[in-house]
Amino acid sequence: MAVNKEDMSEAELDARHAEKMRKKKAARDKIMETKTIEKGLVIVHTGKGKGKSTAGFGMVFRTLGHGHRVGVVQFVKGRIETGERMALERFGDQVTIKRMGEGFTWETQDRQRDISAARQAWDAAKELILSGDHKLVLLDELNIVLRYDYLPLDEIVRFLRDEKPEDVHVIVTGRNAKEELIEIADLVTEMTQIKHPFRSGVKPQEGIEF
């Protein structure tokens, strides 16, 4: 017969909770025993919601906390003075930052200039990934570059799938991630927008948007 929790004493509730957590831990430990592979991941943060770059930089700071070196290539926000960049500069040579973009495409209004900037950024990204010096490399807003076909998608997919060193993590951020990129990725997260202050007339604010 089921026991009504309202009829149980605090001690009984505590004992019941402890037993439930013991079983949950045992099940979790059993699952973890099967997870034996260690590899560099391809990670994609996409979707219309806020937080894609923020999540990527969160992983960057986590990696730094473990004493590893990281690389960051900004494909679009090169002209924007961001809080992430200013914070990362305090880590000295533990971080390599490449601010390659010249702003959003509607700001430059020059397709050939955007294509050239994207190519330079991608060449810098490959160099960081292949250097052997970085545990993690963030390719911030690469998805935007791919959305506008400034770089050949098959080239990026082929490199990340076939040429990326096995022990290097690569994070790609930006809206509208291509299906081919999602297919080869190990971890994909889609940010869903539910509410955003921009729609209510609130301008981008320091520390929140940049």
CSV table of C-alpha atoms in Angstrom, one decimal:
chain,number,residue,atom,x,y,z
A,1,MET,CA,0.0,0.0,0.0
A,2,ALA,CA,1.3,3.4,-0.9
A,3,VAL,CA,2.4,5.6,2.0
A,4,ASN,CA,1.2,9.2,2.0
A,5,LYS,CA,4.2,11.5,2.5
A,6,GLU,CA,2.1,13.8,4.6
A,7,ASP,CA,1.7,11.0,7.2
A,8,MET,CA,5.5,10.4,7.5
A,9,SER,CA,7.8,11.9,10.1
A,10,GLU,CA,10.8,14.0,9.1
A,11,ALA,CA,13.1,11.1,10.0
A,12,GLU,CA,11.1,8.7,7.8
A,13,LEU,CA,11.2,11.3,4.9
A,14,ASP,CA,15.0,11.7,5.4
A,15,ALA,CA,15.5,7.9,5.3
A,16,ARG,CA,13.3,7.5,2.2
A,17,HIS,CA,15.1,10.3,0.5
A,18,ALA,CA,18.6,8.7,1.3
A,19,GLU,CA,17.5,5.4,0.0
A,20,LYS,CA,16.2,6.9,-3.2
A,21,MET,CA,19.4,8.8,-3.7
A,22,ARG,CA,21.5,5.7,-3.0
A,23,LYS,CA,19.7,3.8,-5.8
A,24,LYS,CA,20.1,6.7,-8.1
A,25,LYS,CA,23.8,7.0,-7.4
A,26,ALA,CA,24.3,3.3,-8.0
A,27,ALA,CA,22.5,3.5,-11.3
A,28,ARG,CA,24.5,6.6,-12.3
A,29,ASP,CA,27.8,4.9,-11.3
A,30,LYS,CA,26.9,1.9,-13.4
A,31,ILE,CA,26.3,4.1,-16.4
A,32,MET,CA,29.5,6.1,-15.9
A,33,GLU,CA,31.5,2.8,-15.9
A,34,THR,CA,30.6,2.4,-19.6
A,35,LYS,CA,31.9,5.8,-20.6
A,36,THR,CA,35.5,5.2,-21.3
A,37,ILE,CA,36.2,7.2,-24.5
A,38,GLU,CA,38.2,10.5,-24.2
A,39,LYS,CA,38.4,12.6,-27.3
A,40,GLY,CA,38.4,16.2,-28.6
A,41,LEU,CA,34.8,17.2,-29.3
A,42,VAL,CA,33.2,19.3,-32.0
A,43,ILE,CA,30.7,21.4,-30.2
A,44,VAL,CA,28.0,23.5,-31.8
A,45,HIS,CA,25.9,26.2,-30.1
A,46,THR,CA,23.1,27.5,-32.4
A,47,GLY,CA,19.5,28.7,-32.4
A,48,LYS,CA,17.7,32.0,-32.2
A,49,GLY,CA,18.0,32.4,-28.4
A,50,LYS,CA,20.7,34.4,-26.6
A,51,GLY,CA,23.6,32.6,-25.1
A,52,LYS,CA,25.5,30.9,-27.9
A,53,SER,CA,28.8,32.8,-27.6
A,54,THR,CA,28.3,33.1,-23.8
A,55,ALA,CA,28.1,29.3,-23.5
A,56,GLY,CA,31.2,29.0,-25.7
A,57,PHE,CA,33.1,31.4,-23.6
A,58,GLY,CA,31.9,29.6,-20.5
A,59,MET,CA,33.7,26.5,-21.7
A,60,VAL,CA,36.8,28.6,-22.5
A,61,PHE,CA,37.0,29.9,-18.9
A,62,ARG,CA,36.4,26.4,-17.6
A,63,THR,CA,39.3,25.0,-19.7
A,64,LEU,CA,41.5,27.9,-18.5
A,65,GLY,CA,40.6,27.0,-14.9
A,66,HIS,CA,42.1,23.6,-15.5
A,67,GLY,CA,45.4,25.2,-16.6
A,68,HIS,CA,45.0,24.5,-20.3
A,69,ARG,CA,45.7,26.9,-23.2
A,70,VAL,CA,42.8,28.0,-25.4
A,71,GLY,CA,42.4,29.9,-28.7
A,72,VAL,CA,39.6,32.2,-29.7
A,73,VAL,CA,38.8,33.3,-33.2
A,74,GLN,CA,36.0,35.9,-33.6
A,75,PHE,CA,34.7,35.7,-37.1
A,76,VAL,CA,32.3,38.7,-36.9
A,77,LYS,CA,32.7,40.7,-33.7
A,78,GLY,CA,36.3,41.9,-34.3
A,79,ARG,CA,35.5,45.6,-34.0
A,80,ILE,CA,33.4,45.2,-30.9
A,81,GLU,CA,35.1,45.7,-27.5
A,82,THR,CA,33.7,42.7,-25.6
A,83,GLY,CA,33.8,41.9,-21.9
A,84,GLU,CA,35.0,38.4,-22.8
A,85,ARG,CA,38.0,39.6,-24.7
A,86,MET,CA,39.0,42.0,-21.9
A,87,ALA,CA,38.6,39.3,-19.3
A,88,LEU,CA,40.6,36.8,-21.4
A,89,GLU,CA,43.5,39.2,-21.8
A,90,ARG,CA,44.2,38.9,-18.1
A,91,PHE,CA,45.2,35.3,-18.6
A,92,GLY,CA,48.3,36.4,-20.6
A,93,ASP,CA,49.8,33.8,-23.0
A,94,GLN,CA,47.5,31.1,-21.8
A,95,VAL,CA,45.0,32.5,-24.3
A,96,THR,CA,45.4,33.4,-28.0
A,97,ILE,CA,42.7,35.7,-29.3
A,98,LYS,CA,42.2,36.5,-33.0
A,99,ARG,CA,39.8,39.3,-33.6
A,100,MET,CA,39.4,38.8,-37.3
A,101,GLY,CA,35.8,39.9,-38.2
A,102,GLU,CA,35.0,43.5,-39.3
A,103,GLY,CA,31.5,43.6,-38.0
A,104,PHE,CA,28.2,42.2,-39.0
A,105,THR,CA,27.5,41.8,-42.7
A,106,TRP,CA,25.0,44.6,-42.7
A,107,GLU,CA,27.6,47.0,-41.4
A,108,THR,CA,30.4,46.3,-43.9
A,109,GLN,CA,28.0,46.1,-46.9
A,110,ASP,CA,30.8,44.7,-48.9
A,111,ARG,CA,30.6,41.0,-49.8
A,112,GLN,CA,34.1,40.7,-51.1
A,113,ARG,CA,35.5,42.3,-48.0
A,114,ASP,CA,33.5,39.9,-45.8
A,115,ILE,CA,34.7,36.9,-47.8
A,116,SER,CA,38.3,38.0,-47.5
A,117,ALA,CA,37.9,38.6,-43.7
A,118,ALA,CA,36.3,35.2,-43.3
A,119,ARG,CA,39.1,33.4,-45.2
A,120,GLN,CA,41.8,35.1,-43.0
A,121,ALA,CA,39.9,34.1,-39.9
A,122,TRP,CA,39.5,30.5,-41.0
A,123,ASP,CA,43.2,30.3,-41.9
A,124,ALA,CA,44.0,31.6,-38.4
A,125,ALA,CA,41.5,29.1,-36.9
A,126,LYS,CA,43.2,26.1,-38.6
A,127,GLU,CA,46.6,27.3,-37.4
A,128,LEU,CA,45.4,27.4,-33.8
A,129,ILE,CA,43.7,24.0,-34.0
A,130,LEU,CA,46.7,22.3,-35.6
A,131,SER,CA,49.3,24.0,-33.5
A,132,GLY,CA,49.3,21.5,-30.7
A,133,ASP,CA,49.3,24.3,-28.2
A,134,HIS,CA,45.6,24.6,-27.5
A,135,LYS,CA,43.3,22.3,-25.7
A,136,LEU,CA,40.2,24.1,-26.9
A,137,VAL,CA,39.5,26.6,-29.8
A,138,LEU,CA,36.4,28.7,-30.0
A,139,LEU,CA,35.2,29.7,-33.4
A,140,ASP,CA,32.8,32.5,-32.5
A,141,GLU,CA,30.1,33.2,-35.0
A,142,LEU,CA,31.5,30.8,-37.7
A,143,ASN,CA,27.9,29.8,-38.4
A,144,ILE,CA,27.1,33.3,-39.6
A,145,VAL,CA,30.0,33.1,-42.1
A,146,LEU,CA,28.7,29.8,-43.3
A,147,ARG,CA,25.2,31.0,-43.6
A,148,TYR,CA,26.3,33.7,-46.1
A,149,ASP,CA,28.5,31.2,-48.0
A,150,TYR,CA,31.6,33.3,-47.4
A,151,LEU,CA,33.5,30.0,-46.9
A,152,PRO,CA,32.9,26.6,-48.5
A,153,LEU,CA,30.9,24.5,-46.1
A,154,ASP,CA,32.5,21.2,-47.3
A,155,GLU,CA,36.0,22.6,-46.5
A,156,ILE,CA,35.1,23.4,-42.9
A,157,VAL,CA,33.2,20.1,-42.4
A,158,ARG,CA,36.1,18.0,-43.9
A,159,PHE,CA,38.7,19.8,-41.8
A,160,LEU,CA,36.8,19.4,-38.5
A,161,ARG,CA,35.9,15.7,-39.3
A,162,ASP,CA,39.2,14.5,-40.8
A,163,GLU,CA,42.0,16.9,-39.9
A,164,LYS,CA,41.3,18.2,-36.4
A,165,PRO,CA,43.7,16.7,-33.9
A,166,GLU,CA,42.0,14.0,-31.8
A,167,ASP,CA,42.7,15.7,-28.5
A,168,VAL,CA,41.5,19.3,-29.4
A,169,HIS,CA,38.0,20.5,-28.6
A,170,VAL,CA,36.5,22.9,-31.1
A,171,ILE,CA,33.4,25.1,-30.4
A,172,VAL,CA,31.4,26.7,-33.2
A,173,THR,CA,28.7,29.3,-32.4
A,174,GLY,CA,26.1,31.3,-34.3
A,175,ARG,CA,22.6,31.0,-35.6
A,176,ASN,CA,21.5,28.7,-38.4
A,177,ALA,CA,24.1,26.0,-38.1
A,178,LYS,CA,24.3,24.0,-41.3
A,179,GLU,CA,22.9,20.4,-41.1
A,180,GLU,CA,26.3,19.0,-42.4
A,181,LEU,CA,28.0,20.6,-39.5
A,182,ILE,CA,25.4,19.4,-37.0
A,183,GLU,CA,25.9,15.9,-38.5
A,184,ILE,CA,29.6,15.6,-37.7
A,185,ALA,CA,29.4,17.4,-34.3
A,186,ASP,CA,29.6,15.5,-31.0
A,187,LEU,CA,27.6,18.0,-29.0
A,188,VAL,CA,24.9,20.3,-30.4
A,189,THR,CA,22.8,22.7,-28.3
A,190,GLU,CA,20.0,24.9,-29.7
A,191,MET,CA,19.2,28.1,-27.8
A,192,THR,CA,15.5,28.8,-27.9
A,193,GLN,CA,14.3,32.4,-27.5
A,194,ILE,CA,11.4,32.8,-25.2
A,195,LYS,CA,11.7,36.5,-24.3
A,196,HIS,CA,14.2,39.2,-25.2
A,197,PRO,CA,14.4,42.8,-24.0
A,198,PHE,CA,15.4,44.0,-27.4
A,199,ARG,CA,11.9,43.5,-28.6
A,200,SER,CA,10.7,45.9,-25.9
A,201,GLY,CA,13.0,48.7,-27.0
A,202,VAL,CA,15.9,47.9,-24.7
A,203,LYS,CA,19.3,48.5,-26.3
A,204,PRO,CA,22.2,46.1,-26.0
A,205,GLN,CA,23.9,46.7,-22.7
A,206,GLU,CA,27.4,46.3,-21.4
A,207,GLY,CA,28.0,43.1,-19.6
A,208,ILE,CA,24.8,41.5,-21.0
A,209,GLU,CA,25.3,41.6,-24.8
A,210,PHE,CA,29.0,42.4,-25.0
